[in-house]
Structures are given as C-alpha cells and as structure tokens.
Amino acid sequence: MTSVDLYAVIGNPVVHSKSPLIHAAFARETGQEMRYEAILAPEDEFAATVASFRQRGGKGSNVTVPFKLEACKVANWLTERADAAQAVNTLALGHDGILGDNTDGVGLVRDIAGNLKFPLRSARILLMGAGGAARGVLLPLLQNQPRVLVIVNRTRPKAVELQQWFSRYGVIVSADYSDLQGQKFDLVINSTSASLKGELPALPPGVFADESLAYDMMYGAGRTPFLKFAQEQGAARLADGLGMLVEQAAESFFVWRGIRPKTAPVIEMLRSIARQS
C-alpha cells in the first residue's frame, strides 16, 4: 500500500481556508501522493498543535492568522525571507527539526510580475499597512529593485520600525497618510485589514500615476473599497490577492515537494467558484 504524505494549514479561524482546495489541485496536477487538511488550533496551543500534527506523521504545514509570529518560535531554522519578515507561513517538518519559511512575498511578486506582467524594477511603490502581511512581502519587493518603496501606516512608529529593519535591502521610506499629498505611485498595495471591515485606508486623492496598478492583498467576490476608490481615482489596473494566495501556496508546495505546480488553472478554478457563489 502506498503511504500518503500528510500536510495541513493551521489557523484560528481556519474553516474558510482555500488551502486544502489549492493543494489538492496541485497534488492532482503533479501526481503527488499527499493529503492536506485544515486544523483549528486553540489560540494558546499553536506549538502543541504543531507537535501533535508532527507526531501523526505531518510533513509540513501552512500557518495562517494569528500564528505567523509564533511559528517563528517553533522553527529550529529560518530561511532568509522568514528571518527578514520575522513571520512564518510555511513549516517543513523534518526528522531533525523544523524549517520556517515565508512564501507570502514571493507569492505577491510572482502574481504582480509574472501573472499581471507589471514591472517592479524602478517602480514607485506605496505599501499601506505595517503589520504581519507587510512584513512578509517587503524583502521580495525590495529585491526587485523598485525606485522607492514608501510604507505608510495609521500609526507612524510601526512604519518607521519596518523602514529601519528593511533599509539594508533597498530604498524604503516611512510616511504618514498626510505626507502622500502630491505624490504619485506606479503600484499601490493594500496590506491592511481595512477591506475585511469594508473600510478604506486614509489615502489622499491623486496618488495613482498613469498606468498604475492598484493591488489589494484581500480577495472576495466583489471589489473592495480600496479597489473601488482606485478605479474612481484613475488607476489603470486593479487586482485582488487571489493570485498571491495561489502563488504563495505553490511556493510552499515547492518547499515541501521540490516540484513547482502550474498556478494559472488553479487561479481560474477559484475565480470560477467565486463567480458562482
């Protein structure tokens, strides 16, 4: 009998996660013998949940809110991108220890530069938010050598902290929303949770340059308040985070299996499901 390798996504809540659907599609496409489940971890028992999963034979897991910072602590080693982010969304569970990685930024970059064909080199980038989502994407964005990356947050000190931490990797500036008046950006990324609450970050008008892309890391059936605002403000292109979700999953799959699955069919499958819901 063929043994089936076990993987999971661990979070709280986790019932809404599309990861089992995505990884099942990747496994079918690549002919991998694996099973992928969703595990709800009590908020104070993440480490115990990982240990229990590993004991059951778990080979790797994705980590979602609110455990990405805690996942750093259960890892014995961190990749450069996880260490820079100080947040982990992918654990590889080996016999000799646990590797912590962060595939969020690579997922974002592959969606923007690969799927959307938007050039990041020399771009003027505005990143809204200074939480875990922003932390996870800053290194891969800066490695693509934008002209400048401005990070703006409701509370300035958190933006300053990230600016200082990531300044070794490229040109990064921290700002208040009021500082953006009169500035224009080629790429504006929303990493805040405002879209989940149906709210709009305090963006001044006029920040979208000609041919600009507005990108919301959140995704759903309809346009988020940020994407509606961007359209009204003349952003040339709009994108949500569904492509990023699939691309970061593909990178996790590669970390675990050493195979890079095709992402376009899975992105289309999820779009189709969203249109029908």
mmCIF file of C-alpha atoms in Angstrom:
data_model
loop_
_atom_site.group_PDB
_atom_site.id
_atom_site.type_symbol
_atom_site.label_atom_id
_atom_site.label_comp_id
_atom_site.label_asym_id
_atom_site.label_seq_id
_atom_site.Cartn_x
_atom_site.Cartn_y
_atom_site.Cartn_z
ATOM 1 C CA MET A 1 0.000 0.000 0.000
ATOM 2 C CA THR A 2 1.336 3.443 -0.939
ATOM 3 C CA SER A 3 1.801 5.785 2.015
ATOM 4 C CA VAL A 4 0.238 9.217 1.633
ATOM 5 C CA ASP A 5 2.192 12.196 2.997
ATOM 6 C CA LEU A 6 0.234 14.480 5.304
ATOM 7 C CA TYR A 7 0.135 18.294 5.187
ATOM 8 C CA ALA A 8 -2.143 20.910 6.726
ATOM 9 C CA VAL A 9 -2.972 24.557 7.242
ATOM 10 C CA ILE A 10 -3.090 25.603 10.897
ATOM 11 C CA GLY A 11 -5.017 28.694 11.961
ATOM 12 C CA ASN A 12 -7.829 30.164 14.012
ATOM 13 C CA PRO A 13 -10.265 30.547 12.317
ATOM 14 C CA VAL A 14 -9.429 28.116 9.528
ATOM 15 C CA VAL A 15 -12.741 26.803 8.167
ATOM 16 C CA HIS A 16 -12.745 29.454 5.396
ATOM 17 C CA SER A 17 -9.250 28.494 4.145
ATOM 18 C CA LYS A 18 -8.893 27.703 0.440
ATOM 19 C CA SER A 19 -5.543 25.991 1.043
ATOM 20 C CA PRO A 20 -6.912 22.397 1.098
ATOM 21 C CA LEU A 21 -8.620 23.007 -2.264
ATOM 22 C CA ILE A 22 -5.481 24.584 -3.757
ATOM 23 C CA HIS A 23 -3.068 21.882 -2.589
ATOM 24 C CA ALA A 24 -5.426 19.081 -3.657
ATOM 25 C CA ALA A 25 -5.388 20.610 -7.151
ATOM 26 C CA PHE A 26 -1.570 20.875 -7.102
ATOM 27 C CA ALA A 27 -1.263 17.230 -5.976
ATOM 28 C CA ARG A 28 -3.549 16.027 -8.792
ATOM 29 C CA GLU A 29 -1.658 18.043 -11.382
ATOM 30 C CA THR A 30 1.790 16.847 -10.278
ATOM 31 C CA GLY A 31 0.838 13.272 -9.355
ATOM 32 C CA GLN A 32 1.907 13.620 -5.723
ATOM 33 C CA GLU A 33 0.613 11.183 -3.104
ATOM 34 C CA MET A 34 -0.402 13.581 -0.352
ATOM 35 C CA ARG A 35 -3.325 14.610 1.814
ATOM 36 C CA TYR A 36 -3.929 18.161 3.032
ATOM 37 C CA GLU A 37 -6.250 19.129 5.878
ATOM 38 C CA ALA A 38 -7.292 22.217 7.856
ATOM 39 C CA ILE A 39 -6.529 22.253 11.585
ATOM 40 C CA LEU A 40 -8.151 24.663 14.024
ATOM 41 C CA ALA A 41 -5.626 25.406 16.782
ATOM 42 C CA PRO A 42 -6.687 26.940 20.106
ATOM 43 C CA GLU A 43 -5.093 30.406 20.339
ATOM 44 C CA ASP A 44 -2.777 29.410 23.190
ATOM 45 C CA GLU A 45 -1.864 25.962 21.832
ATOM 46 C CA PHE A 46 -0.156 26.530 18.500
ATOM 47 C CA ALA A 47 3.137 24.828 19.439
ATOM 48 C CA ALA A 48 1.267 21.854 20.909
ATOM 49 C CA THR A 49 -0.862 21.599 17.752
ATOM 50 C CA VAL A 50 2.255 21.529 15.541
ATOM 51 C CA ALA A 51 3.869 18.894 17.800
ATOM 52 C CA SER A 52 0.734 16.735 17.692
ATOM 53 C CA PHE A 53 0.498 17.049 13.889
ATOM 54 C CA ARG A 54 4.152 16.112 13.545
ATOM 55 C CA GLN A 55 3.583 13.074 15.778
ATOM 56 C CA ARG A 56 0.788 11.960 13.434
ATOM 57 C CA GLY A 57 3.325 11.990 10.609
ATOM 58 C CA GLY A 58 2.764 15.515 9.297
ATOM 59 C CA LYS A 59 5.463 16.510 6.802
ATOM 60 C CA GLY A 60 4.673 20.231 6.560
ATOM 61 C CA SER A 61 2.126 22.897 7.298
ATOM 62 C CA ASN A 62 0.992 26.300 6.228
ATOM 63 C CA VAL A 63 0.375 28.787 9.018
ATOM 64 C CA THR A 64 -2.295 31.456 8.892
ATOM 65 C CA VAL A 65 -3.625 34.074 11.308
ATOM 66 C CA PRO A 66 -2.981 34.542 14.145
ATOM 67 C CA PHE A 67 0.042 32.249 14.365
ATOM 68 C CA LYS A 68 2.625 33.545 11.838
ATOM 69 C CA LEU A 69 4.771 35.230 14.508
ATOM 70 C CA GLU A 70 4.503 32.263 16.867
ATOM 71 C CA ALA A 71 5.535 29.923 14.041
ATOM 72 C CA CYS A 72 8.953 31.630 14.090
ATOM 73 C CA LYS A 73 9.450 30.341 17.625
ATOM 74 C CA VAL A 74 8.645 26.692 16.860
ATOM 75 C CA ALA A 75 11.094 26.634 13.939
ATOM 76 C CA ASN A 76 14.662 25.439 14.514
ATOM 77 C CA TRP A 77 15.882 27.282 11.411
ATOM 78 C CA LEU A 78 14.539 30.180 9.360
ATOM 79 C CA THR A 79 15.102 30.992 5.687
ATOM 80 C CA GLU A 80 16.410 34.492 4.900
ATOM 81 C CA ARG A 81 12.946 35.675 3.852
ATOM 82 C CA ALA A 82 11.327 34.323 7.034
ATOM 83 C CA ASP A 83 14.071 35.841 9.184
ATOM 84 C CA ALA A 84 13.640 39.222 7.488
ATOM 85 C CA ALA A 85 9.864 39.082 7.931
ATOM 86 C CA GLN A 86 10.100 37.660 11.453
ATOM 87 C CA ALA A 87 6.941 35.796 10.416
ATOM 88 C CA VAL A 88 6.469 32.252 9.095
ATOM 89 C CA ASN A 89 3.671 30.901 6.895
ATOM 90 C CA THR A 90 5.305 27.590 5.917
ATOM 91 C CA LEU A 91 6.784 24.908 8.163
ATOM 92 C CA ALA A 92 8.745 21.941 6.810
ATOM 93 C CA LEU A 93 8.658 19.231 9.472
ATOM 94 C CA GLY A 94 11.773 17.077 9.182
ATOM 95 C CA HIS A 95 13.159 14.276 11.340
ATOM 96 C CA ASP A 96 15.981 16.527 12.566
ATOM 97 C CA GLY A 97 13.930 19.681 13.162
ATOM 98 C CA ILE A 98 11.571 22.289 11.750
ATOM 99 C CA LEU A 99 12.362 24.771 8.969
ATOM 100 C CA GLY A 100 10.378 28.013 8.965
ATOM 101 C CA ASP A 101 9.845 29.843 5.669
ATOM 102 C CA ASN A 102 7.708 32.728 4.436
ATOM 103 C CA THR A 103 6.319 32.404 0.906
ATOM 104 C CA ASP A 104 3.928 35.378 1.026
ATOM 105 C CA GLY A 105 6.287 37.893 -0.584
ATOM 106 C CA VAL A 106 7.374 35.532 -3.352
ATOM 107 C CA GLY A 107 3.676 34.831 -3.976
ATOM 108 C CA LEU A 108 2.907 38.539 -4.271
ATOM 109 C CA VAL A 109 5.865 39.229 -6.577
ATOM 110 C CA ARG A 110 5.066 36.248 -8.833
ATOM 111 C CA ASP A 111 1.466 37.400 -9.154
ATOM 112 C CA ILE A 112 2.370 41.019 -9.909
ATOM 113 C CA ALA A 113 5.454 40.496 -12.102
ATOM 114 C CA GLY A 114 4.518 37.108 -13.599
ATOM 115 C CA ASN A 115 0.738 36.825 -13.885
ATOM 116 C CA LEU A 116 -0.050 40.538 -14.228
ATOM 117 C CA LYS A 117 3.146 41.352 -16.181
ATOM 118 C CA PHE A 118 3.697 44.507 -14.131
ATOM 119 C CA PRO A 119 7.396 45.543 -13.934
ATOM 120 C CA LEU A 120 8.632 46.121 -10.366
ATOM 121 C CA ARG A 121 12.145 47.298 -11.228
ATOM 122 C CA SER A 122 12.356 51.111 -10.914
ATOM 123 C CA ALA A 123 8.680 51.322 -9.919
ATOM 124 C CA ARG A 124 7.460 53.781 -7.279
ATOM 125 C CA ILE A 125 5.668 51.523 -4.781
ATOM 126 C CA LEU A 126 3.334 52.529 -1.970
ATOM 127 C CA LEU A 127 2.630 49.813 0.622
ATOM 128 C CA MET A 128 -0.222 50.509 3.024
ATOM 129 C CA GLY A 129 -0.007 48.777 6.393
ATOM 130 C CA ALA A 130 2.842 47.756 8.700
ATOM 131 C CA GLY A 131 1.511 44.505 10.166
ATOM 132 C CA GLY A 132 2.422 40.888 9.507
ATOM 133 C CA ALA A 133 1.177 40.981 5.899
ATOM 134 C CA ALA A 134 3.505 43.899 5.113
ATOM 135 C CA ARG A 135 6.445 42.270 6.897
ATOM 136 C CA GLY A 136 6.078 39.158 4.764
ATOM 137 C CA VAL A 137 6.334 40.944 1.417
ATOM 138 C CA LEU A 138 8.908 43.706 1.949
ATOM 139 C CA LEU A 139 12.083 41.703 1.255
ATOM 140 C CA PRO A 140 10.948 40.191 -2.090
ATOM 141 C CA LEU A 141 9.580 43.579 -3.210
ATOM 142 C CA LEU A 142 12.870 45.335 -2.387
ATOM 143 C CA GLN A 143 14.891 42.560 -4.050
ATOM 144 C CA ASN A 144 13.184 43.567 -7.309
ATOM 145 C CA GLN A 145 14.867 46.986 -7.044
ATOM 146 C CA PRO A 146 11.991 49.473 -7.132
ATOM 147 C CA ARG A 147 12.953 53.144 -7.394
ATOM 148 C CA VAL A 148 11.439 53.693 -3.965
ATOM 149 C CA LEU A 149 9.129 51.826 -1.609
ATOM 150 C CA VAL A 150 7.077 54.020 0.714
ATOM 151 C CA ILE A 151 5.441 52.308 3.677
ATOM 152 C CA VAL A 152 2.517 54.142 5.247
ATOM 153 C CA ASN A 153 0.555 53.178 8.337
ATOM 154 C CA ARG A 154 -2.210 54.549 10.536
ATOM 155 C CA THR A 155 0.327 54.685 13.376
ATOM 156 C CA ARG A 156 3.660 56.040 12.089
ATOM 157 C CA PRO A 157 6.005 54.306 14.602
ATOM 158 C CA LYS A 158 5.229 50.837 13.189
ATOM 159 C CA ALA A 159 6.066 52.073 9.684
ATOM 160 C CA VAL A 160 9.308 53.621 10.979
ATOM 161 C CA GLU A 161 10.235 50.329 12.661
ATOM 162 C CA LEU A 162 9.801 48.400 9.391
ATOM 163 C CA GLN A 163 11.646 51.083 7.432
ATOM 164 C CA GLN A 164 14.641 50.793 9.769
ATOM 165 C CA TRP A 165 14.589 46.965 9.727
ATOM 166 C CA PHE A 166 14.388 46.644 5.936
ATOM 167 C CA SER A 167 16.549 49.630 4.884
ATOM 168 C CA ARG A 168 19.530 47.277 4.362
ATOM 169 C CA TYR A 169 17.663 45.698 1.419
ATOM 170 C CA GLY A 170 16.770 48.765 -0.653
ATOM 171 C CA VAL A 171 15.314 52.276 -0.776
ATOM 172 C CA ILE A 172 12.456 52.331 1.736
ATOM 173 C CA VAL A 173 10.755 55.355 3.300
ATOM 174 C CA SER A 174 8.163 55.573 6.097
ATOM 175 C CA ALA A 175 5.333 58.090 5.916
ATOM 176 C CA ASP A 176 2.015 59.274 7.312
ATOM 177 C CA TYR A 177 -1.016 59.308 5.015
ATOM 178 C CA SER A 178 -0.907 63.129 5.096
ATOM 179 C CA ASP A 179 2.657 63.037 3.655
ATOM 180 C CA LEU A 180 1.344 61.435 0.457
ATOM 181 C CA GLN A 181 -0.388 64.569 -0.777
ATOM 182 C CA GLY A 182 1.029 65.434 -4.222
ATOM 183 C CA GLN A 183 2.956 62.149 -4.593
ATOM 184 C CA LYS A 184 2.213 59.603 -7.333
ATOM 185 C CA PHE A 185 2.920 55.866 -7.358
ATOM 186 C CA ASP A 186 3.077 53.212 -10.074
ATOM 187 C CA LEU A 187 1.986 50.438 -7.713
ATOM 188 C CA VAL A 188 -0.208 50.878 -4.635
ATOM 189 C CA ILE A 189 -0.577 47.764 -2.441
ATOM 190 C CA ASN A 190 -3.110 47.464 0.367
ATOM 191 C CA SER A 191 -1.844 45.081 3.054
ATOM 192 C CA THR A 192 -4.149 46.451 5.761
ATOM 193 C CA SER A 193 -7.192 44.607 7.089
ATOM 194 C CA ALA A 194 -9.439 47.555 6.164
ATOM 195 C CA SER A 195 -11.024 45.619 3.283
ATOM 196 C CA LEU A 196 -12.154 42.885 5.672
ATOM 197 C CA LYS A 197 -14.125 45.533 7.574
ATOM 198 C CA GLY A 198 -15.446 47.238 4.439
ATOM 199 C CA GLU A 199 -13.315 50.295 5.179
ATOM 200 C CA LEU A 200 -10.889 52.403 3.151
ATOM 201 C CA PRO A 201 -7.413 53.459 4.349
ATOM 202 C CA ALA A 202 -6.985 57.254 4.572
ATOM 203 C CA LEU A 203 -5.445 57.659 1.105
ATOM 204 C CA PRO A 204 -5.476 61.202 -0.290
ATOM 205 C CA PRO A 205 -6.706 61.625 -3.871
ATOM 206 C CA GLY A 206 -4.211 61.748 -6.725
ATOM 207 C CA VAL A 207 -1.744 59.045 -5.621
ATOM 208 C CA PHE A 208 -2.190 56.850 -8.710
ATOM 209 C CA ALA A 209 0.238 57.545 -11.556
ATOM 210 C CA ASP A 210 -0.588 56.915 -15.220
ATOM 211 C CA GLU A 211 -0.539 53.164 -15.999
ATOM 212 C CA SER A 212 -0.629 52.390 -12.267
ATOM 213 C CA LEU A 213 -1.698 49.121 -10.664
ATOM 214 C CA ALA A 214 -3.835 49.031 -7.511
ATOM 215 C CA TYR A 215 -3.384 45.724 -5.674
ATOM 216 C CA ASP A 216 -5.399 44.593 -2.656
ATOM 217 C CA MET A 217 -3.993 41.575 -0.811
ATOM 218 C CA MET A 218 -7.541 40.747 0.289
ATOM 219 C CA TYR A 219 -9.815 38.888 -2.092
ATOM 220 C CA GLY A 220 -13.509 38.168 -2.329
ATOM 221 C CA ALA A 221 -16.473 38.033 -4.668
ATOM 222 C CA GLY A 222 -16.756 41.801 -5.204
ATOM 223 C CA ARG A 223 -14.396 44.779 -5.394
ATOM 224 C CA THR A 224 -13.003 46.006 -2.084
ATOM 225 C CA PRO A 225 -13.479 49.664 -1.009
ATOM 226 C CA PHE A 226 -9.811 50.261 -1.850
ATOM 227 C CA LEU A 227 -10.166 48.911 -5.395
ATOM 228 C CA LYS A 228 -13.353 50.933 -5.943
ATOM 229 C CA PHE A 229 -11.518 54.072 -4.766
ATOM 230 C CA ALA A 230 -8.544 53.232 -7.011
ATOM 231 C CA GLN A 231 -10.828 52.869 -10.035
ATOM 232 C CA GLU A 232 -12.502 56.204 -9.302
ATOM 233 C CA GLN A 233 -9.057 57.795 -8.923
ATOM 234 C CA GLY A 234 -7.912 56.616 -12.333
ATOM 235 C CA ALA A 235 -5.771 53.563 -11.536
ATOM 236 C CA ALA A 236 -5.175 51.842 -14.883
ATOM 237 C CA ARG A 237 -5.354 48.298 -13.477
ATOM 238 C CA LEU A 238 -6.949 46.623 -10.474
ATOM 239 C CA ALA A 239 -6.104 43.274 -8.847
ATOM 240 C CA ASP A 240 -7.086 41.409 -5.707
ATOM 241 C CA GLY A 241 -4.980 38.935 -3.728
ATOM 242 C CA LEU A 242 -6.330 35.669 -5.121
ATOM 243 C CA GLY A 243 -3.318 35.223 -7.407
ATOM 244 C CA MET A 244 -0.985 35.889 -4.482
ATOM 245 C CA LEU A 245 -2.817 33.246 -2.427
ATOM 246 C CA VAL A 246 -2.274 30.604 -5.107
ATOM 247 C CA GLU A 247 1.323 31.645 -5.841
ATOM 248 C CA GLN A 248 2.390 31.560 -2.185
ATOM 249 C CA ALA A 249 0.775 28.101 -1.922
ATOM 250 C CA ALA A 250 2.737 26.959 -4.982
ATOM 251 C CA GLU A 251 5.967 28.126 -3.353
ATOM 252 C CA SER A 252 5.069 26.197 -0.165
ATOM 253 C CA PHE A 253 4.375 23.126 -2.331
ATOM 254 C CA PHE A 254 7.825 23.554 -3.900
ATOM 255 C CA VAL A 255 9.464 23.855 -0.446
ATOM 256 C CA TRP A 256 7.850 20.560 0.608
ATOM 257 C CA ARG A 257 7.859 18.515 -2.611
ATOM 258 C CA GLY A 258 10.595 20.046 -4.796
ATOM 259 C CA ILE A 259 8.082 20.458 -7.645
ATOM 260 C CA ARG A 260 6.638 23.742 -8.889
ATOM 261 C CA PRO A 261 2.979 23.288 -9.875
ATOM 262 C CA LYS A 262 1.185 25.301 -12.561
ATOM 263 C CA THR A 263 -0.837 28.085 -10.941
ATOM 264 C CA ALA A 264 -2.957 29.530 -13.762
ATOM 265 C CA PRO A 265 -5.525 26.661 -13.820
ATOM 266 C CA VAL A 266 -5.971 26.877 -10.029
ATOM 267 C CA ILE A 267 -6.409 30.674 -10.082
ATOM 268 C CA GLU A 268 -9.061 30.236 -12.795
ATOM 269 C CA MET A 269 -10.778 27.470 -10.811
ATOM 270 C CA LEU A 270 -11.042 29.717 -7.734
ATOM 271 C CA ARG A 271 -12.277 32.666 -9.835
ATOM 272 C CA SER A 272 -14.938 30.416 -11.306
ATOM 273 C CA ILE A 273 -16.054 29.264 -7.847
ATOM 274 C CA ALA A 274 -16.202 32.903 -6.658
ATOM 275 C CA ARG A 275 -18.321 33.902 -9.663
ATOM 276 C CA GLN A 276 -20.806 31.126 -8.898
ATOM 277 C CA SER A 277 -21.077 31.877 -5.170
#
